[in-house]
CSV table of C-alpha atoms and ligand atoms in Angstrom, one decimal:
chain,number,residue,atom,x,y,z
A,1,MET,CA,1.3,-4.1,10.9
A,2,HIS,CA,-0.1,-6.4,8.5
A,3,GLU,CA,1.0,-9.6,9.9
A,4,LEU,CA,-2.2,-11.4,9.5
A,5,GLY,CA,-2.4,-10.5,5.9
A,6,ILE,CA,1.1,-12.0,5.2
A,7,VAL,CA,0.2,-15.1,7.3
A,8,PHE,CA,-2.7,-15.7,4.8
A,9,TYR,CA,-0.3,-15.5,2.0
A,10,ILE,CA,2.3,-17.5,3.5
A,11,ILE,CA,-0.5,-20.2,3.9
A,12,ARG,CA,-1.6,-20.0,0.3
A,13,ASP,CA,1.9,-20.4,-0.8
A,14,VAL,CA,3.0,-23.2,1.3
A,15,LYS,CA,-0.5,-25.1,0.5
A,16,LYS,CA,0.3,-24.6,-3.3
A,17,ALA,CA,4.0,-25.9,-2.8
A,18,ALA,CA,2.6,-28.8,-0.6
A,19,GLU,CA,0.2,-29.7,-3.4
A,20,GLU,CA,2.8,-29.8,-6.2
A,21,ASN,CA,5.0,-32.0,-4.2
A,22,GLY,CA,2.6,-34.4,-3.0
A,23,VAL,CA,3.2,-33.3,0.7
A,24,GLU,CA,0.5,-34.3,3.6
A,25,HIS,CA,1.9,-32.3,6.4
A,26,VAL,CA,4.4,-29.5,6.8
A,27,ASN,CA,6.6,-29.5,9.9
A,28,ALA,CA,8.2,-26.2,9.6
A,29,VAL,CA,8.2,-23.1,7.3
A,30,VAL,CA,11.5,-21.1,7.2
A,31,MET,CA,11.2,-17.5,6.2
A,32,ASN,CA,13.8,-14.9,5.2
A,33,ILE,CA,12.9,-11.6,6.6
A,34,GLY,CA,14.6,-8.4,6.1
A,35,GLU,CA,15.6,-6.3,8.9
A,36,VAL,CA,13.6,-3.2,7.7
A,37,SER,CA,10.6,-5.2,6.1
A,38,THR,CA,8.2,-3.7,8.8
A,39,ILE,CA,7.4,-7.1,9.9
A,40,VAL,CA,7.3,-7.8,13.6
A,41,PRO,CA,8.4,-11.6,13.9
A,42,ASP,CA,6.7,-12.1,17.5
A,43,TYR,CA,3.6,-10.5,15.9
A,44,LEU,CA,3.9,-12.7,13.0
A,45,MET,CA,4.1,-15.7,14.9
A,46,ASP,CA,1.1,-14.9,17.0
A,47,CYS,CA,-1.0,-14.8,13.8
A,48,TRP,CA,0.9,-17.8,12.4
A,49,ARG,CA,0.0,-19.9,15.3
A,50,TRP,CA,-3.7,-18.6,15.3
A,51,ALA,CA,-4.2,-19.4,11.5
A,52,ALA,CA,-1.9,-22.3,10.8
A,53,ASP,CA,-3.7,-24.5,13.4
A,54,LYS,CA,-7.0,-24.2,11.7
A,55,GLU,CA,-5.5,-26.2,8.4
A,56,ASP,CA,-4.7,-29.7,8.7
A,57,LEU,CA,-1.4,-29.4,6.5
A,58,LEU,CA,-0.1,-26.9,8.9
A,59,ARG,CA,-1.2,-28.0,12.4
A,60,GLY,CA,1.6,-27.8,14.9
A,61,CYS,CA,3.8,-26.5,12.0
A,62,GLU,CA,6.6,-24.4,13.1
A,63,LEU,CA,7.4,-21.1,11.6
A,64,ARG,CA,11.1,-20.0,11.8
A,65,PHE,CA,13.0,-16.8,10.6
A,66,ASN,CA,16.3,-15.8,9.1
A,67,ILE,CA,16.8,-12.2,9.5
A,68,LEU,CA,18.5,-10.4,6.7
A,69,PRO,CA,20.6,-7.6,7.1
A,70,ALA,CA,19.7,-4.3,5.6
A,71,VAL,CA,22.1,-2.7,3.0
A,72,THR,CA,21.8,0.9,1.8
A,73,PHE,CA,23.6,2.5,-1.3
A,74,CYS,CA,24.8,5.7,-1.5
A,75,GLU,CA,24.4,7.4,-5.1
A,76,ASP,CA,27.1,10.0,-4.3
A,77,CYS,CA,30.0,8.3,-3.0
A,78,HIS,CA,29.1,4.6,-4.3
A,79,GLN,CA,29.5,2.9,-1.1
A,80,GLU,CA,27.1,0.5,1.1
A,81,TYR,CA,26.5,1.1,4.6
A,82,PRO,CA,24.5,-1.0,7.2
A,83,THR,CA,20.6,0.8,7.0
A,84,VAL,CA,19.8,0.2,10.6
A,85,GLU,CA,22.5,1.9,12.0
A,86,HIS,CA,22.9,4.9,10.0
A,87,GLY,CA,19.3,5.4,8.4
A,88,ARG,CA,19.2,7.4,5.1
A,89,THR,CA,22.2,9.4,5.7
A,90,CYS,CA,25.6,8.2,4.2
A,91,PRO,CA,28.1,7.7,7.0
A,92,TYR,CA,30.8,8.2,4.6
A,93,CYS,CA,30.1,11.6,2.7
A,94,GLY,CA,26.8,12.7,4.4
A,95,SER,CA,24.9,12.6,1.3
A,96,GLU,CA,21.0,11.7,1.5
A,97,LYS,CA,20.8,10.6,-1.7
A,98,THR,CA,20.7,6.9,-1.0
A,99,TYR,CA,18.5,3.8,-1.5
A,100,LEU,CA,18.0,0.6,0.0
A,101,LEU,CA,19.8,-2.5,-1.9
A,102,LYS,CA,18.4,-4.9,0.5
A,103,GLY,CA,16.5,-5.7,3.6
A,104,ASN,CA,12.8,-5.4,2.9
A,105,GLU,CA,12.4,-9.2,1.8
A,106,VAL,CA,9.5,-11.1,3.1
A,107,GLU,CA,10.0,-14.7,1.6
A,108,ILE,CA,9.5,-18.2,2.3
A,109,LYS,CA,12.8,-19.9,1.9
A,110,GLU,CA,11.9,-23.4,2.4
A,111,ILE,CA,9.7,-25.8,4.2
A,112,GLU,CA,10.4,-28.9,6.2
A,113,VAL,CA,8.4,-31.9,5.5
B,1,MET,CA,10.3,-41.3,12.2
B,2,ASP,CA,11.0,-40.0,8.7
B,3,PRO,CA,14.2,-38.0,8.1
B,4,VAL,CA,13.5,-34.3,7.5
B,5,LYS,CA,12.9,-33.1,3.8
B,6,VAL,CA,13.6,-29.7,2.8
B,7,ILE,CA,11.5,-28.5,0.1
B,8,GLU,CA,13.1,-25.0,-1.2
B,9,ILE,CA,10.7,-22.3,-2.3
B,10,LYS,CA,12.4,-19.0,-2.2
B,11,LYS,CA,9.5,-16.8,-3.2
B,12,SER,CA,8.5,-13.3,-2.0
B,13,VAL,CA,5.1,-13.6,-0.4
B,14,PHE,CA,4.2,-10.4,-2.3
B,15,GLU,CA,4.8,-12.1,-5.8
B,16,ASP,CA,1.2,-13.6,-6.1
B,17,ASN,CA,-0.3,-10.1,-5.3
B,18,ASP,CA,1.7,-8.4,-7.7
B,19,LYS,CA,0.9,-10.7,-10.7
B,20,ASP,CA,-2.9,-10.5,-9.6
B,21,ALA,CA,-2.8,-6.5,-9.5
B,22,CYS,CA,-0.9,-6.6,-12.8
B,23,LEU,CA,-3.8,-8.6,-14.3
B,24,LEU,CA,-6.4,-6.4,-12.7
B,25,ARG,CA,-4.8,-3.3,-14.3
B,26,LYS,CA,-4.9,-5.1,-17.6
B,27,GLU,CA,-8.4,-5.6,-17.5
B,28,LEU,CA,-9.3,-2.2,-16.3
B,29,LYS,CA,-7.3,-0.9,-19.3
B,30,ASP,CA,-9.4,-3.4,-21.5
B,31,LYS,CA,-12.7,-2.0,-20.0
B,32,GLY,CA,-11.5,1.8,-20.2
B,33,VAL,CA,-11.7,2.3,-16.6
B,34,TYR,CA,-9.2,4.1,-14.5
B,35,LEU,CA,-8.8,3.1,-10.7
B,36,LEU,CA,-7.3,5.3,-8.4
B,37,ASN,CA,-5.9,4.1,-4.8
B,38,LEU,CA,-6.4,6.8,-2.4
B,39,MET,CA,-4.3,6.4,0.8
B,40,SER,CA,-3.7,8.5,3.9
B,41,SER,CA,-3.6,8.5,7.9
B,42,PRO,CA,-7.1,8.3,9.4
B,43,GLY,CA,-8.4,11.6,9.5
B,44,SER,CA,-6.6,13.1,7.0
B,45,GLY,CA,-9.5,14.1,4.8
B,46,LYS,CA,-9.8,11.6,2.1
B,47,THR,CA,-13.7,11.4,2.2
B,48,THR,CA,-14.2,15.2,2.6
B,49,THR,CA,-11.7,15.4,-0.4
B,50,LEU,CA,-13.4,13.1,-2.6
B,51,ILE,CA,-17.0,14.7,-2.1
B,52,ARG,CA,-15.3,18.0,-3.4
B,53,VAL,CA,-13.4,16.5,-6.4
B,54,ILE,CA,-16.3,14.2,-7.4
B,55,ASN,CA,-18.9,17.2,-7.4
B,56,LEU,CA,-16.5,18.9,-9.9
B,57,LEU,CA,-16.2,16.0,-12.1
B,58,ARG,CA,-19.4,14.1,-12.0
B,59,ASP,CA,-20.9,15.9,-15.2
B,60,LYS,CA,-17.8,15.3,-17.0
B,61,ILE,CA,-17.1,11.6,-16.2
B,62,GLY,CA,-18.7,8.4,-14.8
B,63,ILE,CA,-17.5,7.9,-11.4
B,64,ALA,CA,-17.8,5.4,-8.4
B,65,VAL,CA,-16.3,5.1,-5.0
B,66,MET,CA,-15.1,1.9,-2.9
B,67,GLU,CA,-14.8,2.8,0.9
B,68,ALA,CA,-12.7,0.7,2.6
B,69,ASP,CA,-11.3,3.0,5.7
B,70,ILE,CA,-13.4,1.6,8.3
B,71,ASP,CA,-15.9,-1.3,8.7
B,72,SER,CA,-18.9,0.9,8.7
B,73,ASP,CA,-21.2,2.5,6.0
B,74,VAL,CA,-20.8,5.8,7.3
B,75,ASP,CA,-18.3,7.1,4.6
B,76,ALA,CA,-20.0,5.2,1.6
B,77,ILE,CA,-23.3,6.8,2.7
B,78,LYS,CA,-21.9,10.2,3.3
B,79,ILE,CA,-20.4,10.0,-0.3
B,80,LYS,CA,-23.6,8.9,-1.9
B,81,GLU,CA,-25.6,11.6,-0.1
B,82,ALA,CA,-23.2,14.5,-0.9
B,83,THR,CA,-22.5,13.5,-4.5
B,84,GLY,CA,-25.4,11.1,-5.5
B,85,ILE,CA,-22.9,8.8,-7.4
B,86,GLN,CA,-22.3,5.0,-6.9
B,87,SER,CA,-20.7,4.3,-3.6
B,88,ILE,CA,-20.0,0.9,-1.8
B,89,GLN,CA,-18.5,-0.1,1.2
B,90,LEU,CA,-15.8,-2.9,1.3
B,91,HIS,CA,-15.5,-5.0,4.5
B,92,THR,CA,-12.1,-5.5,5.3
B,93,GLY,CA,-12.7,-7.6,8.6
B,94,GLY,CA,-10.2,-5.5,10.4
B,95,MET,CA,-7.4,-6.0,7.7
B,96,CYS,CA,-4.8,-3.0,7.8
B,97,HIS,CA,-4.9,-2.9,4.0
B,98,LEU,CA,-6.5,-4.1,0.7
B,99,ASP,CA,-4.7,-6.3,-1.7
B,100,ALA,CA,-5.5,-6.9,-5.4
B,101,GLU,CA,-7.7,-9.7,-4.6
B,102,MET,CA,-9.9,-7.7,-2.2
B,103,THR,CA,-10.0,-4.9,-4.8
B,104,ARG,CA,-11.2,-7.2,-7.4
B,105,GLN,CA,-14.0,-8.6,-5.1
B,106,GLY,CA,-15.0,-5.0,-4.4
B,107,LEU,CA,-15.2,-3.9,-8.2
B,108,ASP,CA,-17.2,-7.3,-8.9
B,109,ASN,CA,-20.1,-5.3,-7.0
B,110,VAL,CA,-19.8,-2.2,-8.7
B,111,ASP,CA,-21.9,-1.6,-11.8
B,112,LEU,CA,-19.0,-0.6,-14.4
B,113,LYS,CA,-21.5,0.6,-17.2
B,114,GLY,CA,-20.8,4.1,-18.2
B,115,LEU,CA,-17.7,4.5,-15.4
B,116,ASP,CA,-14.5,6.2,-16.3
B,117,LEU,CA,-13.0,6.5,-12.8
B,118,VAL,CA,-13.4,4.5,-9.8
B,119,VAL,CA,-11.7,5.7,-6.5
B,120,LEU,CA,-10.5,3.3,-3.9
B,121,GLU,CA,-10.4,4.9,-0.3
B,122,ASN,CA,-7.9,2.7,1.2
B,123,VAL,CA,-7.7,1.8,4.9
B,124,GLY,CA,-6.4,4.8,6.9
B,125,ASN,CA,-2.8,3.7,7.6
B,126,LEU,CA,0.6,5.1,5.8
B,127,VAL,CA,2.5,1.7,6.3
B,128,CYS,CA,0.5,-1.4,5.1
B,129,PRO,CA,-1.2,-0.3,2.1
B,130,ALA,CA,1.9,1.0,0.5
B,131,GLU,CA,3.3,-2.5,0.7
B,132,PHE,CA,0.2,-4.0,-1.3
B,133,ASP,CA,-0.3,-3.3,-5.2
B,134,THR,CA,-4.0,-3.1,-5.2
B,135,GLY,CA,-4.2,-3.2,-9.1
B,136,ALA,CA,-4.9,0.5,-9.3
B,137,CYS,CA,-3.8,2.5,-12.3
B,138,ARG,CA,-2.0,5.1,-9.7
B,139,ASN,CA,-1.7,5.7,-6.3
B,140,ALA,CA,-2.2,9.2,-4.6
B,141,MET,CA,-1.9,9.9,-0.8
B,142,ILE,CA,-3.4,12.9,1.3
B,143,LEU,CA,-1.1,14.2,4.0
B,144,SER,CA,-2.7,17.0,6.2
B,145,VAL,CA,-0.8,19.8,7.6
B,146,PRO,CA,-1.4,18.9,11.5
B,147,GLU,CA,0.7,15.4,10.5
B,148,GLY,CA,3.9,17.5,9.9
B,149,HIS,CA,6.1,18.1,6.6
B,150,ASP,CA,8.3,15.2,7.8
B,151,LYS,CA,6.1,12.5,6.9
B,152,PRO,CA,8.0,11.5,3.8
B,153,LEU,CA,11.1,10.8,5.7
B,154,LYS,CA,9.3,8.8,8.2
B,155,TYR,CA,7.1,6.9,5.7
B,156,PRO,CA,9.6,6.5,2.7
B,157,LEU,CA,7.5,3.8,1.1
B,158,MET,CA,4.2,5.3,0.9
B,159,PHE,CA,5.8,8.4,-0.6
B,160,SER,CA,7.8,6.5,-3.3
B,161,VAL,CA,4.5,4.8,-4.4
B,162,CYS,CA,2.5,7.5,-4.9
B,163,ASP,CA,2.5,10.1,-8.0
B,164,LEU,CA,0.4,12.6,-6.5
B,165,VAL,CA,0.4,13.9,-3.0
B,166,ILE,CA,-2.3,16.3,-1.9
B,167,VAL,CA,-1.3,18.2,1.2
B,168,ASN,CA,-4.5,18.9,2.7
B,169,LYS,CA,-6.1,21.3,5.7
B,170,ILE,CA,-3.9,24.1,4.5
B,171,ASP,CA,-6.5,26.4,6.3
B,172,VAL,CA,-4.7,25.5,9.6
B,173,LEU,CA,-1.1,26.1,8.2
B,174,PRO,CA,-1.0,29.6,10.7
B,175,TYR,CA,-1.0,27.2,13.5
B,176,PHE,CA,1.4,24.7,12.7
B,177,ASP,CA,5.0,24.8,11.5
B,178,PHE,CA,4.3,23.0,8.8
B,179,ASP,CA,6.8,23.9,5.9
B,180,LEU,CA,5.4,23.3,2.2
B,181,GLU,CA,8.8,23.9,0.7
B,182,LYS,CA,10.5,21.0,2.8
B,183,CYS,CA,7.6,19.0,2.5
B,184,THR,CA,7.9,19.4,-1.3
B,185,GLU,CA,11.7,18.7,-1.4
B,186,TYR,CA,11.0,15.5,0.9
B,187,VAL,CA,8.3,14.3,-1.5
B,188,HIS,CA,10.7,14.5,-4.4
B,189,MET,CA,13.5,12.6,-2.8
B,190,ARG,CA,11.2,9.6,-2.4
B,191,ASN,CA,9.6,10.1,-5.9
B,192,PRO,CA,10.7,12.8,-8.4
B,193,ARG,CA,7.8,12.5,-10.5
B,194,ALA,CA,5.1,13.0,-7.7
B,195,GLN,CA,2.9,16.1,-8.0
B,196,VAL,CA,2.3,18.2,-4.9
B,197,ILE,CA,-1.1,20.0,-4.7
B,198,PRO,CA,-1.9,22.1,-1.6
B,199,ILE,CA,-5.7,22.1,-0.8
B,200,CYS,CA,-8.4,22.9,1.7
B,201,ALA,CA,-11.1,20.5,1.5
B,202,LYS,CA,-13.1,22.0,3.8
B,203,THR,CA,-13.4,25.3,1.6
B,204,GLY,CA,-12.7,23.5,-1.6
B,205,GLU,CA,-9.4,25.7,-2.3
B,206,GLY,CA,-7.1,24.1,-4.7
B,207,VAL,CA,-9.5,21.1,-5.2
B,208,GLU,CA,-10.0,22.2,-9.0
B,209,LYS,CA,-6.2,20.9,-9.3
B,210,VAL,CA,-6.8,17.9,-8.1
B,211,ALA,CA,-9.7,17.4,-10.4
B,212,GLU,CA,-7.6,18.5,-13.3
B,213,TRP,CA,-4.8,16.0,-12.5
B,214,LEU,CA,-7.7,13.2,-12.4
B,215,LEU,CA,-9.2,14.4,-15.8
B,216,THR,CA,-5.9,14.1,-17.5
B,217,GLU,CA,-5.0,10.9,-15.9
B,218,VAL,CA,-8.2,9.1,-17.0
B,219,LYS,CA,-8.1,10.6,-20.7
B,220,ASN,CA,-4.7,9.3,-21.0
B,221,TRP,CA,-5.6,5.9,-19.6
B,222,LYS,CA,-8.2,5.5,-22.2
B,223,ASN,CA,-6.3,6.9,-24.8
B,224,LYS,CA,-3.0,4.8,-24.7
C,301,GDP,N1,-9.5,22.3,9.0
C,301,GDP,C1,-10.0,21.5,8.1
C,301,GDP,N2,-10.4,20.4,8.3
C,301,GDP,C2,-10.8,19.3,7.5
C,301,GDP,C3,-10.5,19.6,6.1
C,301,GDP,N3,-10.5,18.6,5.3
C,301,GDP,C4,-11.1,17.6,6.2
C,301,GDP,N4,-11.4,17.9,7.6
C,301,GDP,C5,-11.8,17.6,8.6
C,301,GDP,O1,-11.0,16.4,9.0
C,301,GDP,C6,-11.9,15.1,9.7
C,301,GDP,C7,-11.6,14.1,8.9
C,301,GDP,O2,-11.9,14.2,7.4
C,301,GDP,P1,-12.3,12.8,6.5
C,301,GDP,O3,-12.9,13.4,5.2
C,301,GDP,O4,-13.6,11.9,7.3
C,301,GDP,O5,-10.9,12.1,6.7
C,301,GDP,P2,-10.8,10.5,6.1
C,301,GDP,O6,-10.6,9.7,7.3
C,301,GDP,O7,-9.4,10.8,5.5
C,301,GDP,O8,-11.8,10.1,5.2
C,301,GDP,C8,-13.3,15.7,9.3
C,301,GDP,O9,-13.7,16.3,10.7
C,301,GDP,C9,-13.2,16.9,8.7
C,301,GDP,O10,-14.0,17.7,8.3
C,301,GDP,C10,-9.7,20.9,5.9
C,301,GDP,O11,-9.2,21.2,4.6
C,301,GDP,N5,-9.3,21.7,6.8
C,302,MG,MG1,-13.0,8.5,5.3
C,303,ZN,ZN1,-0.4,-3.8,8.4
C,304,ZN,ZN1,28.2,8.5,0.4
């Protein structure tokens, strides 16, 4: 939904990192994206192409993703289970007292220069 | 060609915004101004509710509104005409949310002299605004009866970041199978501290409870 906003954040962070490392051109940006982060990778890619090509530093720069699995923890039976498959209800004990352990990451893992 | 060099970054894209937001909150604290971030789906009744609440509070405290819901001045003008308070339109350029930087730019255009409370009417959307800390002291949201009582299950993040959930349009309860008790239960699953206040912004029913909540919040913010 807010892929364009995210793309501007990525560009800002990458620019900063490039400056700190004296880099003149970035060839690829690698992201870690959680399964339930609400980011739509295709849409992020479209926004990326549009915005990145406006920057000398990022012209033609590729954007790649690692999709990280989402894991939920059950407070009642203390087990972990895959979020996407089972949602908020624990598949072991049926409890709804559960919370997301990981899977909503939107982070820049590394850049290739 | 040069061999590929990899520079590790390992940084959440939200990190800088979260820092900006904390800084803004601190500045607001120093100035004694309370900023409320009000969110909802489009049409849930943010503007109508605000007008009611402001008219109950404007003789007690200094209030201003920043409108970000849509890129036209309609709501900002409506609020100014209905309440007489300072009200500005933020232009989001089609963005689906506001972040701390945009909020700060908005505040730069507000005359803070004599103000105790600024309300930010965020972009109408239950997903994106919840992910971006605006720097507000508290988040509140409005859920209207026609949207259904299961929204806290469908939009968990929104309900986990809000300390006040206003259930609006209770005048149409007879026509919908909206279960207020279930709704409250679902809200508390996402945030046990959240207050749920049912209102009808159209008639003003229940709005005084929202005004009371806000007044207490503003007082606590200034005293602590
Ligand atoms: N029936 C009913 N309609 C309402 C109520 N509050 C707002 N509305 C209507 O809902 C529509 C959207 O309200 P508005 O305040 O503009 O929503 P916003 O987009 O969230 O700012 C308008 O037509 C209002 O008149 C209410 O309590 N009951
Ligand atoms: Mg509005
Ligand atoms: Zn969005
Ligand atoms: Zn369990």
